[in-house]
Amino acid sequence: MFKPITIKDIAQALNLSASTVSRALSDSYEINPETKKRVLAYAEQNNYKRNPIALSLKQRKSYSIGVVVCEVANSFFSQAIDGIESIAYKNGYNIIITQTHDSYDREVMNIKHLANRSVDGILISLSAETTNFDHIKKLHDAGLPIVFFDRIYDGLATHKVSSDNRNGAKMATQHLIEKGYRKIAHLANAPHLSITKERLAGYREALTENGIPIEEANITYCHHGGSNQKEVDAAVQYFLSMDEKPDSIFVASDRLSIGCLTAIKKYGDKAYMPAIAGFSNSDVLDLFSTDFSSIRQPAFEMGRVATDRLIQLIESKYPVYEHESIVLGTELIERIPGKLL
Amino acid sequence: MFKPITIKDIAQALNLSASTVSRALSDSYEINPETKKRVLAYAEQNNYKRNPIALSLKQRKSYSIGVVVCEVANSFFSQAIDGIESIAYKNGYNIIITQTHDSYDREVMNIKHLANRSVDGILISLSAETTNFDHIKKLHDAGLPIVFFDRIYDGLATHKVSSDNRNGAKMATQHLIEKGYRKIAHLANAPHLSITKERLAGYREALTENGIPIEEANITYCHHGGSNQKEVDAAVQYFLSMDEKPDSIFVASDRLSIGCLTAIKKYGDKAYMPAIAGFSNSDVLDLFSTDFSSIRQPAFEMGRVATDRLIQLIESKYPVYEHESIVLGTELIERIPGKLL
DNA sequence: TTGAAAGCGCTAACAG
DNA sequence: CTGTTAGCGCTTTCAA
């Protein structure tokens, strides 16, 4: 069942040796054009396909790259994957996608699994829970090419691709300020994530520049990135329980935005309805006239750039010592309530 | 760089033969417990990992399964992928995801690529453009296990997993009727897709049962599944141009729902705003109080079931001649406008 | 220009 | 209980 034709079969059929066939197939210069033509013709006819597994074994290369994200059912990441795929395929690689669901344990498992599966390199966006990086360091030290995107770890000498989180956060906060809000809460992601720190910095910057005092009590972290709705609910309930409730919330991520809106819908009332602005790549938001302006990251492009760099690393003949930190711009999408829909 | 330890290394270090080590590692019964312990200990210490590629070559098995969907940035499919992943990983398989973007050519490419990559089996949800199935038939005939999900092809003797599209469509249409709408248009997917036919049947059934005449002019197809927004725009503009405009629209898919809302937002006006109901697995919709009730498919479960069946096929010792067509239930989610948000 | 042989890492039939 | 041998499909010296 399903036994494809091999180089040996061709050799036998054409009365040649396997090595000659191999050479003909890889278009070696030192081969009789006549023979080459015969081999190619026969291969074509019997639609011979190189066995990539044998090739991998021989060349110690799998032509596949691993991708580690928290979840694919997330606008930002699914768009990023589109970008990753586009570059990977163009270069003859396929991608193996794994999801951490923002759990450290699953991240460790997945990365081990990928390394074990002998991928040629890995693209990582860290899980919200990750604070120990040994599982990644070990592989990196062993020579496995790794590129971070979105959720970066700075302690590793490799390429990093992110978006301008600080400025995005600043724009969002500034946007709320311009709309007249003053008591702006911040629903933040897990505290150790790179994006959390950067977005927090942007939030602070906007407030400071506008002479609004920063109150730590207005900032709440979601240690699991909102992968459990309960923690988002708790955060929102906390905001709602404050003596002086926030008039608006700057939300740090796609996942949290959805979670935050859900929680507000659940616990809020007509009398109190904070404005919301935050990071999100969801297209669906465009359809509604909520008071939810968002910061959009160039997800597709980030995926492309990260993959491009990873393949560079993989295919480089010599060890690469210079590493880029690439930061792409973010975009504010203002949404005005009260229009159609 | 990155040269992992092999069975030979262990053999040498322990003064054993490679086969003994291999046996010890695979916990063969016919091995001295003492030796086994030594080998295991050494392997553990030097964190030996089986080379899966060598294993694949030997066993003609890659422990990976290919997945073909139109796009991951789609609530239904990303949820289905979650389900696929959960079962695949539990059984030691990893998944290679490819996107067709609803193009026939890309589907052919991707499937070839997967077969070529020697996956052990493929899960397919057809592209909207596909009308010729030779590329799939060929592989199936050659013995490659294939399971269809969601967008089925009936001409192949294999397992198929779908949701109750007919009844889902009927519920949605019935829902519109109950809300008082009478001129209900149908924005359909590509005509040859299984889901299109089934959903159309449900739509017709609801109308008929309610004594509403079926008018073909009220039905418009999107031949590329809405992967190009222009075709959705055209369809909506057509509805808007009708002498007697539809008072509501039943939309056939997730992608089309988004597209339809987008188009209406673009071309509609306050005076005319049709009600909409349709298939969608988007969680975001729950957050808004649009007049958009939706039919939700059990995406995660569909992914699980399909993968389970595929692995059964893969691991079956004997050819399987009995094939299931599994149909899972759909759910109507009513949304009432005018609430919070 | 072609062939023979070795080897990538692993398993399995066979022999002891 | 353990070792020898062969082979999965392919590439690549080395020799002819």
XYZ file of C-alpha atoms (C1' of nucleotides) in Angstrom:
714
model
C 0.000 0.000 0.000
C 1.236 3.407 -1.056
C 4.755 2.493 -1.973
C 6.155 5.250 -4.109
C 8.749 4.743 -6.801
C 12.355 5.137 -5.727
C 15.628 6.007 -7.307
C 16.498 2.342 -7.409
C 13.427 1.553 -9.456
C 14.455 4.114 -11.989
C 17.997 2.821 -12.026
C 16.825 -0.691 -12.634
C 14.363 0.265 -15.324
C 16.970 2.269 -17.160
C 19.892 -0.010 -16.517
C 21.823 2.587 -14.652
C 23.199 2.829 -11.167
C 21.383 4.605 -8.395
C 24.093 7.186 -8.131
C 23.812 8.103 -11.759
C 20.107 8.550 -11.422
C 20.579 10.630 -8.326
C 23.007 12.849 -10.142
C 20.798 13.193 -13.156
C 17.902 14.136 -10.949
C 19.874 16.797 -9.185
C 21.027 18.078 -12.517
C 24.687 17.400 -11.941
C 26.980 18.837 -14.587
C 29.044 15.694 -14.865
C 26.416 13.646 -16.536
C 25.672 12.726 -20.104
C 22.896 14.997 -21.394
C 21.416 11.982 -23.080
C 21.256 9.987 -19.868
C 19.955 12.948 -17.998
C 17.125 13.321 -20.451
C 16.192 9.655 -20.193
C 16.186 9.728 -16.429
C 14.214 12.922 -16.224
C 11.692 11.645 -18.712
C 11.223 8.378 -16.881
C 10.962 10.132 -13.543
C 8.417 12.548 -14.894
C 6.350 9.816 -16.462
C 6.207 7.701 -13.357
C 5.931 10.804 -11.305
C 8.861 10.085 -9.144
C 9.188 12.216 -6.043
C 12.264 12.428 -3.906
C 11.650 10.941 -0.517
C 12.144 13.938 1.732
C 12.653 11.775 4.771
C 15.589 9.957 3.291
C 16.914 13.295 2.209
C 16.511 14.670 5.691
C 18.333 11.758 7.197
C 21.163 12.166 4.782
C 21.455 15.902 4.981
C 20.525 16.306 8.581
C 17.927 18.795 7.575
C 14.164 18.533 7.642
C 13.068 21.574 5.709
C 10.493 22.268 8.296
C 10.297 24.975 10.885
C 8.469 24.945 14.164
C 6.135 27.672 15.274
C 5.199 28.241 18.894
C 2.295 30.554 19.635
C -0.209 30.702 22.430
C -3.167 29.985 20.184
C -4.184 30.084 16.563
C -7.771 31.089 17.278
C -6.569 34.628 17.765
C -6.608 37.270 15.098
C -3.092 38.447 15.694
C -1.524 35.019 15.628
C -3.529 33.615 12.780
C -2.532 36.586 10.701
C 1.071 36.184 11.750
C 0.894 32.525 10.732
C -0.334 33.588 7.321
C 2.812 35.641 7.008
C 5.029 32.872 8.296
C 3.511 30.413 5.892
C 3.932 32.674 2.909
C 7.692 32.967 3.378
C 8.257 29.431 4.530
C 6.551 27.877 1.530
C 8.277 30.161 -0.872
C 11.553 28.788 0.442
C 10.520 25.168 0.425
C 9.933 24.808 4.139
C 6.813 23.658 5.801
C 5.677 24.777 9.181
C 4.647 22.838 12.220
C 2.396 24.888 14.422
C 2.055 24.276 18.130
C -0.042 26.071 20.704
C 0.929 26.730 24.299
C -2.437 28.089 25.414
C -0.258 30.374 27.494
C 0.947 27.553 29.682
C 4.617 27.260 30.549
C 4.475 23.492 30.740
C 2.975 23.188 27.318
C 5.567 25.564 25.953
C 8.347 23.367 27.282
C 6.648 20.267 25.901
C 6.026 21.768 22.501
C 9.523 23.097 22.089
C 11.028 19.785 23.106
C 8.716 18.049 20.745
C 9.729 20.295 17.889
C 13.434 19.926 18.544
C 12.917 16.237 18.796
C 11.090 16.321 15.491
C 14.247 17.817 14.114
C 12.874 21.034 12.797
C 15.559 23.212 11.284
C 14.605 26.201 13.365
C 11.907 27.605 15.608
C 9.814 30.756 15.691
C 8.711 31.540 19.200
C 6.222 33.864 20.742
C 6.471 33.191 24.450
C 3.668 31.980 26.644
C 2.339 34.370 29.241
C 3.525 32.133 32.040
C 7.117 31.737 30.945
C 9.725 33.197 33.258
C 12.378 30.526 32.922
C 14.073 30.224 29.574
C 16.367 27.272 30.039
C 14.429 25.069 27.644
C 15.037 27.599 24.916
C 18.554 28.510 25.880
C 19.635 24.905 25.815
C 18.526 24.437 22.250
C 19.929 27.735 21.173
C 23.288 26.876 22.709
C 23.177 23.555 20.918
C 22.992 25.491 17.684
C 19.324 25.393 16.796
C 18.309 28.615 15.041
C 15.621 30.464 16.947
C 13.825 33.715 16.209
C 11.459 35.444 18.594
C 8.468 37.397 17.477
C 5.944 39.508 19.330
C 6.683 38.158 22.783
C 10.403 38.479 22.975
C 13.064 37.219 25.310
C 15.974 39.591 25.405
C 18.456 37.286 27.063
C 19.237 35.345 23.927
C 21.569 36.441 21.163
C 19.260 36.030 18.220
C 16.886 37.963 15.965
C 13.746 39.453 17.444
C 10.770 40.824 15.612
C 8.180 42.885 17.375
C 5.916 45.840 16.840
C 6.238 49.237 18.370
C 4.343 48.366 21.492
C 5.339 51.405 23.442
C 4.146 53.804 20.832
C 1.012 51.797 20.126
C 0.080 51.892 23.779
C 0.846 55.556 23.889
C -1.402 56.266 20.921
C -4.250 54.320 22.434
C -3.944 56.081 25.759
C -3.528 59.456 24.120
C -6.640 58.711 22.091
C -8.637 58.118 25.253
C -7.292 61.292 26.784
C -8.265 63.277 23.731
C -11.762 61.954 24.001
C -11.928 63.471 27.426
C -11.251 60.540 29.664
C -9.046 61.100 32.639
C -9.228 58.094 34.892
C -7.794 55.547 32.533
C -7.264 52.055 33.862
C -4.895 49.569 32.263
C -5.749 45.912 31.883
C -2.290 44.446 31.384
C -0.967 41.081 30.289
C 1.380 38.901 32.341
C 3.976 41.181 33.953
C 7.147 39.492 32.710
C 6.198 39.553 29.037
C 8.181 41.965 26.914
C 5.028 43.333 25.347
C 3.528 43.984 28.753
C 6.422 46.139 29.844
C 6.553 48.056 26.612
C 2.839 48.691 26.499
C 2.849 49.746 30.100
C 5.632 52.189 29.335
C 3.614 53.721 26.520
C 0.582 54.034 28.767
C 2.647 55.764 31.413
C 4.241 58.060 28.915
C 0.934 59.267 27.554
C -0.434 59.962 31.002
C 2.686 61.775 32.118
C 2.852 63.919 29.021
C -0.694 64.987 29.663
C -0.113 65.761 33.291
C -2.286 62.949 34.519
C -0.907 61.230 37.592
C -0.162 57.552 37.282
C -1.948 55.452 39.868
C -0.707 51.940 40.319
C -4.126 50.967 41.611
C -5.459 51.511 38.100
C -3.244 48.812 36.655
C -4.198 45.142 36.790
C -2.251 42.243 35.381
C -3.553 39.009 33.923
C -0.923 36.463 34.734
C -2.178 33.901 32.283
C -2.796 36.299 29.448
C -6.521 35.934 29.869
C -6.453 32.330 28.784
C -8.762 31.801 31.701
C -11.719 34.149 31.501
C -11.965 34.114 35.278
C -8.879 36.199 35.708
C -10.230 38.789 33.310
C -13.558 38.779 35.087
C -11.763 39.345 38.360
C -9.797 42.249 36.940
C -12.893 43.920 35.582
C -14.790 43.350 38.789
C -11.933 44.966 40.602
C -12.234 48.042 38.397
C -15.967 48.095 38.975
C -15.480 47.870 42.706
C -13.279 50.924 42.947
C -14.586 53.915 44.814
C -13.899 56.127 41.906
C -14.426 53.877 38.919
C -12.249 54.302 35.835
C -13.995 56.082 33.008
C -12.021 54.117 30.454
C -9.704 51.152 30.072
C -6.652 50.617 27.947
C -6.459 46.888 27.230
C -3.165 45.236 26.423
C -4.017 42.477 23.985
C -6.364 40.908 21.526
C -7.367 38.132 23.840
C -7.807 40.498 26.765
C -9.892 42.891 24.710
C -12.414 40.177 23.982
C -12.269 39.026 27.569
C -12.686 42.543 28.899
C -15.691 43.275 26.731
C -17.202 39.981 27.763
C -16.693 40.766 31.422
C -18.110 44.239 31.115
C -21.111 42.888 29.312
C -21.540 40.448 32.157
C -20.941 42.708 35.139
C -21.455 46.231 33.899
C -24.710 48.112 33.870
C -26.221 50.853 31.774
C -25.300 53.477 34.274
C -21.647 52.653 34.061
C -19.922 51.900 30.827
C -16.215 52.641 30.517
C -14.717 53.462 27.169
C -12.237 50.938 25.891
C -9.193 51.102 23.694
C -6.647 48.419 23.201
C -4.550 46.124 21.110
C -6.493 43.984 18.692
C -6.156 42.642 15.204
C -9.710 41.458 14.904
C -11.399 42.387 11.642
C -14.763 41.809 13.154
C -14.433 44.872 15.315
C -14.596 47.023 12.238
C -18.141 45.934 11.765
C -19.494 47.333 14.927
C -19.848 50.812 16.118
C -18.543 50.277 19.571
C -16.572 52.847 21.387
C -13.576 50.579 20.953
C -10.675 52.080 19.121
C -7.837 49.690 18.649
C -4.154 49.391 18.010
C -3.410 47.078 15.151
C -0.093 45.315 14.824
C 1.343 44.407 11.419
C 0.866 40.734 12.191
C 1.291 39.355 8.684
C 4.414 41.395 8.115
C 5.851 40.394 11.470
C 5.387 36.758 10.532
C 7.069 37.329 7.196
C 10.040 39.160 8.602
C 10.593 36.686 11.420
C 10.493 33.758 9.030
C 12.785 35.425 6.597
C 15.351 35.965 9.330
C 14.973 32.439 10.614
C 15.608 30.965 7.193
C 18.628 33.200 6.852
C 19.964 31.727 10.069
C 19.174 28.198 8.994
C 20.816 28.523 5.635
C 23.805 30.529 6.718
C 27.014 28.645 6.144
C 28.728 30.297 9.042
C 27.637 31.081 12.564
C 25.834 34.393 12.714
C 26.973 36.745 15.416
C 25.052 39.872 14.554
C 21.458 39.940 15.527
C 18.721 42.341 14.650
C 15.903 43.600 16.774
C 13.297 44.581 14.266
C 10.440 46.781 15.352
C 7.520 47.399 13.031
C 5.035 50.223 13.368
C 1.565 49.948 14.860
C -1.560 51.679 13.733
C -4.409 53.335 15.608
C -7.847 52.526 14.272
C -10.384 54.963 15.627
C -13.914 53.779 15.893
C -16.741 56.182 16.406
C -19.899 54.864 17.994
C -23.347 55.468 16.663
C -22.883 54.633 13.039
C -24.510 51.899 11.029
C -24.825 48.549 12.765
C 26.808 22.277 15.507
C 23.847 20.535 17.044
C 24.851 16.949 16.535
C 22.727 14.876 18.862
C 23.836 11.647 20.442
C 22.904 8.449 18.639
C 22.281 4.865 19.476
C 25.746 4.031 18.262
C 27.322 6.402 20.717
C 25.521 4.710 23.525
C 26.487 1.288 22.234
C 30.112 2.267 22.066
C 30.158 3.872 25.463
C 28.548 0.861 27.056
C 30.320 -1.749 25.003
C 27.133 -3.100 23.560
C 25.800 -3.496 20.080
C 23.493 -0.984 18.539
C 20.678 -3.460 18.371
C 20.885 -4.237 22.041
C 20.687 -0.584 22.828
C 17.781 -0.186 20.474
C 15.973 -3.025 22.149
C 16.688 -1.737 25.606
C 15.370 1.644 24.608
C 12.173 0.211 23.240
C 11.798 -1.808 26.392
C 12.000 -5.160 24.709
C 11.170 -8.089 26.957
C 14.100 -10.137 25.785
C 16.763 -8.060 27.399
C 18.695 -8.300 30.615
C 17.121 -5.967 33.164
C 20.609 -5.013 34.215
C 21.611 -3.985 30.719
C 18.335 -2.238 30.206
C 18.906 -0.173 33.284
C 22.406 0.796 32.239
C 21.272 1.829 28.799
C 18.294 3.766 30.054
C 20.426 5.529 32.616
C 23.053 6.476 30.098
C 20.450 7.627 27.617
C 18.711 9.699 30.220
C 21.936 11.254 31.396
C 23.082 12.275 27.969
C 19.538 13.074 27.064
C 19.403 10.848 24.129
C 16.477 11.356 21.814
C 15.435 8.956 19.102
C 15.918 10.481 15.711
C 12.385 10.556 14.369
C 13.583 10.961 10.826
C 15.582 7.781 10.874
C 12.620 6.116 12.449
C 10.351 7.424 9.736
C 12.642 6.167 7.048
C 12.796 2.774 8.616
C 9.142 2.405 9.412
C 7.790 4.264 6.467
C 5.815 6.360 8.812
C 6.226 9.991 9.742
C 3.881 10.385 12.682
C 2.600 13.543 11.191
C -0.708 14.322 9.610
C -1.497 16.982 7.086
C -4.342 19.417 7.455
C -5.843 21.296 4.543
C -8.163 24.181 5.310
C -8.991 27.353 3.463
C -7.572 29.611 6.156
C -6.621 29.576 9.797
C -7.654 33.168 10.408
C -11.240 32.012 10.602
C -13.041 31.191 13.792
C -14.466 27.938 12.587
C -11.208 26.552 11.277
C -9.010 27.754 14.070
C -11.331 26.091 16.532
C -11.358 22.929 14.437
C -7.569 22.983 14.426
C -7.591 23.169 18.209
C -9.602 19.973 18.179
C -7.379 18.315 15.625
C -4.294 19.208 17.593
C -5.667 17.872 20.834
C -6.225 14.396 19.441
C -3.146 14.317 17.253
C -0.776 15.182 20.067
C -2.370 12.765 22.417
C -1.533 10.044 19.918
C 1.983 11.195 19.218
C 1.334 12.813 15.871
C 2.084 16.310 14.901
C 0.120 18.291 12.415
C 1.190 20.200 9.372
C -1.302 22.883 8.523
C -1.714 24.264 5.033
C -4.075 26.911 3.735
C -5.714 26.940 0.337
C -7.194 30.421 0.627
C -10.052 28.821 -1.275
C -7.979 28.405 -4.403
C -8.070 25.133 -6.307
C -4.501 25.500 -7.459
C -3.232 25.979 -3.960
C -5.211 23.017 -2.789
C -3.573 20.818 -5.390
C -0.152 22.195 -4.494
C -0.628 21.763 -0.787
C -1.922 18.243 -1.011
C 0.923 17.237 -3.283
C 3.323 18.873 -0.923
C 1.913 16.994 2.039
C 1.950 13.641 0.289
C 5.432 14.386 -0.821
C 6.363 15.197 2.751
C 5.140 11.740 3.564
C 2.469 12.554 6.045
C 0.687 9.474 7.285
C -2.724 10.829 6.463
C -4.587 13.985 5.524
C -7.556 15.876 6.894
C -9.227 17.879 4.181
C -11.802 20.599 4.100
C -12.177 21.411 0.424
C -11.498 24.759 -1.152
C -14.472 26.657 -2.512
C -13.133 26.407 -6.029
C -12.570 22.677 -6.140
C -14.709 20.752 -8.603
C -12.147 18.225 -9.739
C -11.002 15.674 -7.211
C -8.380 13.726 -9.105
C -5.532 15.015 -6.962
C -7.248 13.559 -3.912
C -8.522 10.407 -5.549
C -5.081 9.528 -6.770
C -3.608 9.613 -3.301
C -6.537 7.816 -1.806
C -6.265 5.071 -4.389
C -2.593 4.813 -3.617
C -3.551 4.011 -0.052
C -3.078 7.289 1.769
C -5.644 7.636 4.545
C -7.850 10.666 4.045
C -10.709 12.038 6.102
C -12.921 14.911 5.036
C -14.377 17.379 7.429
C -16.829 20.223 7.019
C -16.501 20.531 3.264
C -16.987 17.002 2.146
C -16.519 15.164 -1.112
C -18.932 12.298 -1.365
C -17.266 10.490 -4.214
C -14.571 8.921 -2.071
C -14.962 5.885 0.131
C -13.661 7.295 3.379
C -14.806 8.864 6.638
C -16.536 12.209 6.546
C -17.235 14.513 9.442
C -19.606 17.407 9.107
C -22.213 19.290 11.034
C -25.906 19.248 10.461
C -25.872 21.965 7.881
C -29.346 21.409 6.629
C -30.903 21.732 10.021
C -28.666 24.639 10.985
C -29.728 26.525 7.900
C -33.318 25.659 8.579
C -33.101 26.966 12.135
C -31.551 30.205 11.002
C -34.165 30.748 8.330
C -36.976 29.753 10.653
C -35.607 32.204 13.174
C -35.835 35.011 10.655
C -39.337 34.008 9.732
C -40.387 34.006 13.350
C -39.070 37.493 13.718
C -41.466 38.520 11.004
C -39.255 38.642 7.975
C -40.694 37.345 4.760
C -38.426 38.254 1.910
C -35.368 36.344 2.997
C -32.388 36.346 0.689
C -29.643 33.758 0.826
C -25.994 34.621 0.425
C -24.564 31.249 -0.478
C -21.075 29.819 -0.754
C -19.624 28.234 -3.892
C -22.362 26.081 -5.458
C -20.490 22.782 -5.661
C -19.517 22.675 -1.994
C -21.325 20.079 0.071
C -22.100 22.610 2.759
C -23.607 24.953 0.205
C -26.080 22.392 -1.014
C -27.038 21.273 2.443
C -27.493 24.771 3.766
C -29.482 25.722 0.723
C -31.725 22.728 1.325
C -32.353 23.823 4.897
C -33.152 27.339 3.747
C -35.623 26.013 1.197
C -37.197 23.681 3.681
C -37.875 26.423 6.196
C -39.438 28.644 3.582
C -41.587 25.889 2.191
C -42.818 24.778 5.562
C -43.883 28.302 6.255
C -45.636 28.692 2.961
C -43.202 31.268 1.679
C -42.461 30.869 -2.019
C -38.856 30.242 -2.937
C -37.500 32.753 -5.393
C -34.268 31.846 -7.125
C -33.551 35.516 -7.615
C -33.086 35.807 -3.877
C -30.166 33.405 -3.891
C -26.659 34.520 -4.740
C -23.537 32.404 -4.771
C -19.992 33.394 -3.944
C -17.860 31.212 -6.106
C -14.687 31.845 -4.209
C -16.200 31.545 -0.782
C -15.819 35.261 -0.218
C -12.062 35.055 -0.214
C -12.273 38.088 -2.405
C -14.395 40.750 -0.768
C -15.394 42.035 -4.203
C -17.623 39.107 -4.864
C -19.397 39.633 -1.574
C -19.760 43.313 -2.303
C -21.271 42.464 -5.679
C -23.727 40.071 -4.114
C -24.862 42.585 -1.547
C -25.110 45.319 -4.121
C -27.269 43.011 -6.154
C -29.609 42.562 -3.225
C -29.692 46.292 -2.700
C -30.509 46.875 -6.327
C -33.578 44.679 -6.342
C -36.920 46.318 -6.887
C -38.265 44.755 -3.797
C -35.273 44.535 -1.500
C -34.925 41.573 0.841
C -35.807 42.396 4.424
C -33.280 39.879 5.693
C -30.405 37.692 4.611
C -29.400 34.193 5.584
C -25.631 33.985 5.168
C -23.940 30.672 4.552
C -20.579 30.942 6.267
C -18.322 32.593 8.772
C -16.255 34.309 6.164
C -19.315 35.428 4.225
C -20.983 36.756 7.350
C -18.096 39.091 7.981
C -17.985 39.999 4.320
C -21.696 40.613 4.178
C -21.721 42.856 7.210
C -18.776 44.735 5.778
C -20.554 45.234 2.483
C -23.754 46.343 4.108
C -21.865 48.774 6.232
C -20.300 50.094 3.050
C -23.292 50.238 0.755
C -26.316 50.220 3.004
C -28.011 53.254 4.446
C -30.018 54.002 7.534
C -33.276 53.703 5.656
C -32.538 50.162 4.628
C -30.973 47.662 6.929
C -31.745 44.003 6.402
C -31.662 41.594 9.309
C -28.972 38.973 9.118
C -28.622 35.445 10.350
C -25.987 32.989 9.356
C -23.288 30.491 10.080
C -20.498 31.786 12.260
C -18.251 30.561 15.029
C -16.907 33.945 15.975
C -16.836 34.605 19.697
C -16.601 38.283 19.087
C -20.151 38.398 17.843
C -21.364 37.630 21.317
C -20.066 40.949 22.431
C -22.229 43.050 20.291
C -25.884 43.543 20.226
C -26.368 43.297 16.535
C -29.401 41.805 15.023
C -27.213 38.916 13.978
C -28.254 35.551 15.251
C -25.927 32.811 14.230
C -25.592 29.118 13.720
C -22.619 27.708 15.514
C -20.942 24.501 14.421
C -19.185 22.235 16.923
C -15.844 23.063 15.338
C -13.582 21.735 18.069
C -15.507 18.493 18.274
C -15.505 18.098 14.508
C -11.749 18.429 14.524
C -11.443 15.866 17.271
C -13.691 13.322 15.649
C -12.115 13.692 12.231
C -8.638 13.249 13.658
C -9.666 10.296 15.717
C -11.014 8.566 12.629
C -7.978 9.444 10.597
C -5.644 7.943 13.159
C -7.803 4.842 13.240
C -7.338 4.527 9.505
C -3.617 5.133 9.752
C -3.063 2.617 12.469
C -5.393 -0.033 11.194
C -3.543 -3.183 10.295
C -5.994 -4.093 7.615
C -7.675 -2.109 4.893
C -10.834 -0.478 6.142
C -13.879 -0.917 3.987
C -16.568 0.561 6.183
C -16.762 4.266 6.315
C -18.725 6.553 8.523
C -20.425 9.783 7.692
C -20.582 11.550 10.999
C -22.892 14.495 11.401
C -22.728 16.629 14.521
C -25.426 18.986 15.663
C -25.473 22.739 15.179
C -26.717 25.347 17.552
C -28.719 28.510 17.066
C -27.460 31.476 19.035
C -30.078 34.163 19.174
C -28.921 37.689 19.589
C -31.256 40.427 20.539
C -30.306 43.972 19.614
C -30.424 46.853 21.970
C -28.604 45.473 24.939
C -25.362 46.582 26.504
C -22.612 47.528 24.065
C 30.702 10.034 -17.719
C 29.373 6.257 -14.770
C 29.444 2.673 -10.999
C 30.492 0.606 -6.407
C 30.409 1.315 -1.763
C 29.702 3.579 2.404
C 26.824 5.769 5.548
C 22.899 9.033 7.644
C 20.167 6.521 12.576
C 17.367 3.142 13.340
C 15.028 -1.607 13.563
C 14.379 -6.529 12.821
C 15.257 -11.149 11.099
C 18.387 -14.446 12.099
C 21.879 -16.688 14.503
C 24.066 -17.778 18.331
C 19.876 -12.472 26.363
C 22.977 -10.361 22.764
C 25.403 -9.585 18.379
C 25.618 -9.619 13.208
C 23.720 -8.247 9.145
C 20.840 -6.024 6.061
C 18.176 -2.378 4.563
C 14.763 1.974 4.607
C 16.013 6.007 0.057
C 19.228 8.991 -0.787
C 23.873 11.376 -1.620
C 28.672 11.360 -2.132
C 33.363 10.110 -2.094
C 36.457 7.222 -4.628
C 37.665 4.538 -8.460
C 37.224 3.168 -12.957
